[in-house]
Amino acid sequence: MTEQDLTRLLVPLEEEYAEDLVAHRGLTPEAAFERSVSQIQGSLPAGATTERTLLRLGRVDDAEIGWIWVTLPTPDAPRHAWIQNIEVHPAHRGRGYARRMIHLIEVELAQLKVPELGLNVFGTNAVAIGLYRSLGFEVTSQQMAKRIAPAG
């Protein structure tokens, strides 16, 4: 992935992640966008050349269908690569491309002798959860929340 590709793809990612933070973490839109940009940019300090980072475009023929961002294991987590983001562009969804991108990244990780691949997914994303389960991902932790009705 080129720096130009990454710059182009990060704009909608930052916006979508901010929307998720508003919906799932109760942040204001302004605070959510600030956190989104800060977290994403902080995870890619050298952009497309950030060490221990795999950034791959998904292509079918000449069409870009999506992308995947994976971080490689670190000394703090030596067994786990981590899917930071996987996205299939809307016009290409429902055709198995996310499944294919994950399979291809697993092949690359196996060649690098990485034993595990993890990810986070918002609990309301039923389509993604179903995909990940069908690919053999297992729940290793859960975060739960309950909305409290105002007194009165």
Short mmCIF file of C-alpha atoms in Angstrom, two decimals:
data_model
loop_
_atom_site.label_atom_id
_atom_site.label_comp_id
_atom_site.label_asym_id
_atom_site.label_seq_id
_atom_site.Cartn_x
_atom_site.Cartn_y
_atom_site.Cartn_z
CA MET A 1 0.00 0.00 0.00
CA THR A 2 1.33 3.42 -0.85
CA GLU A 3 1.27 6.44 1.41
CA GLN A 4 -1.33 7.99 -0.90
CA ASP A 5 -3.54 4.89 -0.63
CA LEU A 6 -3.29 4.98 3.15
CA THR A 7 -4.08 8.69 3.38
CA ARG A 8 -7.14 8.19 1.17
CA LEU A 9 -8.37 5.19 3.18
CA LEU A 10 -7.81 6.71 6.61
CA VAL A 11 -10.24 9.60 6.08
CA PRO A 12 -13.38 7.41 6.02
CA LEU A 13 -11.92 5.09 8.69
CA GLU A 14 -11.44 7.99 11.10
CA GLU A 15 -15.00 9.18 10.43
CA GLU A 16 -16.56 5.72 10.78
CA TYR A 17 -14.63 4.91 13.94
CA ALA A 18 -15.71 8.24 15.44
CA GLU A 19 -19.36 7.36 14.67
CA ASP A 20 -18.89 4.02 16.42
CA LEU A 21 -17.36 5.75 19.44
CA VAL A 22 -20.40 8.04 19.66
CA ALA A 23 -22.81 5.11 19.38
CA HIS A 24 -20.96 2.64 21.60
CA ARG A 25 -18.92 4.73 24.02
CA GLY A 26 -21.20 7.72 24.51
CA LEU A 27 -18.65 10.30 23.39
CA THR A 28 -19.68 13.59 21.83
CA PRO A 29 -19.07 13.71 18.08
CA GLU A 30 -16.21 16.17 18.57
CA ALA A 31 -14.51 14.09 21.29
CA ALA A 32 -15.05 10.90 19.31
CA PHE A 33 -13.47 12.33 16.17
CA GLU A 34 -10.51 13.65 18.17
CA ARG A 35 -10.00 10.23 19.81
CA SER A 36 -10.42 8.43 16.49
CA VAL A 37 -7.80 10.51 14.72
CA SER A 38 -5.44 10.35 17.69
CA GLN A 39 -5.67 6.56 18.05
CA ILE A 40 -5.38 5.80 14.36
CA GLN A 41 -2.57 8.25 13.66
CA GLY A 42 -0.81 7.12 16.86
CA SER A 43 -0.92 3.53 15.63
CA LEU A 44 0.67 4.52 12.32
CA PRO A 45 3.43 6.96 13.34
CA ALA A 46 5.36 6.39 10.11
CA GLY A 47 2.29 6.04 7.91
CA ALA A 48 2.46 3.24 5.38
CA THR A 49 6.03 2.42 6.45
CA THR A 50 5.22 1.91 10.15
CA GLU A 51 7.27 -0.98 11.47
CA ARG A 52 5.53 -4.24 12.42
CA THR A 53 2.50 -3.24 10.36
CA LEU A 54 0.97 -5.00 7.36
CA LEU A 55 -1.18 -2.79 5.14
CA ARG A 56 -2.68 -4.65 2.21
CA LEU A 57 -5.08 -3.55 -0.51
CA GLY A 58 -7.62 -6.10 -1.70
CA ARG A 59 -7.94 -6.17 -5.47
CA VAL A 60 -9.99 -8.19 -7.89
CA ASP A 61 -8.78 -7.71 -11.44
CA ASP A 62 -8.20 -3.94 -11.62
CA ALA A 63 -10.75 -2.99 -8.95
CA GLU A 64 -9.80 -2.12 -5.38
CA ILE A 65 -12.34 -3.98 -3.26
CA GLY A 66 -11.07 -3.14 0.23
CA TRP A 67 -8.13 -3.27 2.57
CA ILE A 68 -6.76 -4.85 5.72
CA TRP A 69 -4.43 -3.45 8.41
CA VAL A 70 -2.67 -5.89 10.73
CA THR A 71 -0.08 -5.22 13.42
CA LEU A 72 2.52 -7.87 14.09
CA PRO A 73 3.36 -9.23 17.54
CA THR A 74 5.24 -7.03 19.99
CA PRO A 75 7.35 -7.85 23.03
CA ASP A 76 4.26 -7.15 25.18
CA ALA A 77 2.09 -9.52 23.11
CA PRO A 78 4.55 -11.90 21.41
CA ARG A 79 1.98 -14.41 20.16
CA HIS A 80 -0.66 -12.14 18.66
CA ALA A 81 -0.93 -10.32 15.40
CA TRP A 82 -3.93 -8.00 15.47
CA ILE A 83 -6.41 -6.96 12.81
CA GLN A 84 -6.70 -3.22 13.36
CA ASN A 85 -9.10 -2.79 10.48
CA ILE A 86 -10.60 -4.74 7.65
CA GLU A 87 -12.92 -3.15 5.19
CA VAL A 88 -14.63 -4.17 2.00
CA HIS A 89 -15.85 -1.16 0.08
CA PRO A 90 -19.69 -0.99 0.01
CA ALA A 91 -20.04 -1.78 -3.70
CA HIS A 92 -18.16 -5.06 -3.19
CA ARG A 93 -19.69 -6.39 0.02
CA GLY A 94 -21.45 -9.73 0.29
CA ARG A 95 -19.12 -11.55 -2.09
CA GLY A 96 -16.72 -13.20 0.36
CA TYR A 97 -13.91 -10.69 -0.06
CA ALA A 98 -13.39 -10.08 3.67
CA ARG A 99 -13.09 -13.85 4.16
CA ARG A 100 -10.54 -14.00 1.33
CA MET A 101 -8.49 -11.09 2.71
CA ILE A 102 -8.35 -12.76 6.13
CA HIS A 103 -7.30 -16.07 4.58
CA LEU A 104 -4.52 -14.35 2.65
CA ILE A 105 -3.25 -12.48 5.69
CA GLU A 106 -3.28 -15.76 7.66
CA VAL A 107 -1.03 -17.30 5.00
CA GLU A 108 1.35 -14.36 5.30
CA LEU A 109 1.32 -14.58 9.11
CA ALA A 110 1.97 -18.33 9.00
CA GLN A 111 5.04 -17.67 6.83
CA LEU A 112 6.18 -15.19 9.50
CA LYS A 113 5.55 -17.88 12.18
CA VAL A 114 2.92 -15.79 13.98
CA PRO A 115 0.80 -18.24 16.01
CA GLU A 116 -2.37 -16.20 16.65
CA LEU A 117 -4.49 -13.49 15.06
CA GLY A 118 -6.88 -11.39 17.10
CA LEU A 119 -9.32 -8.54 16.59
CA ASN A 120 -11.94 -6.42 18.30
CA VAL A 121 -15.47 -6.11 17.00
CA PHE A 122 -18.37 -4.02 18.30
CA GLY A 123 -21.03 -6.32 19.74
CA THR A 124 -23.74 -4.90 17.49
CA ASN A 125 -21.90 -5.85 14.29
CA ALA A 126 -23.68 -9.17 13.76
CA VAL A 127 -22.45 -9.64 10.19
CA ALA A 128 -18.80 -9.29 11.19
CA ILE A 129 -19.26 -11.47 14.28
CA GLY A 130 -20.77 -14.21 12.13
CA LEU A 131 -17.92 -13.99 9.64
CA TYR A 132 -15.25 -14.12 12.34
CA ARG A 133 -16.88 -17.09 14.07
CA SER A 134 -17.15 -18.95 10.76
CA LEU A 135 -13.41 -18.36 10.27
CA GLY A 136 -12.61 -19.92 13.65
CA PHE A 137 -12.18 -16.83 15.80
CA GLU A 138 -13.23 -17.37 19.41
CA VAL A 139 -14.32 -14.91 22.08
CA THR A 140 -11.41 -14.40 24.47
CA SER A 141 -12.83 -11.45 26.40
CA GLN A 142 -16.05 -9.48 26.51
CA GLN A 143 -16.99 -5.98 27.46
CA MET A 144 -20.60 -5.41 28.41
CA ALA A 145 -22.66 -2.31 29.16
CA LYS A 146 -26.17 -1.52 30.32
CA ARG A 147 -27.93 1.78 29.79
CA ILE A 148 -29.38 3.23 32.99
CA ALA A 149 -32.70 5.02 32.75
CA PRO A 150 -32.67 8.50 34.32
CA ALA A 151 -34.21 8.77 37.76
CA GLY A 152 -37.50 10.45 37.95
#
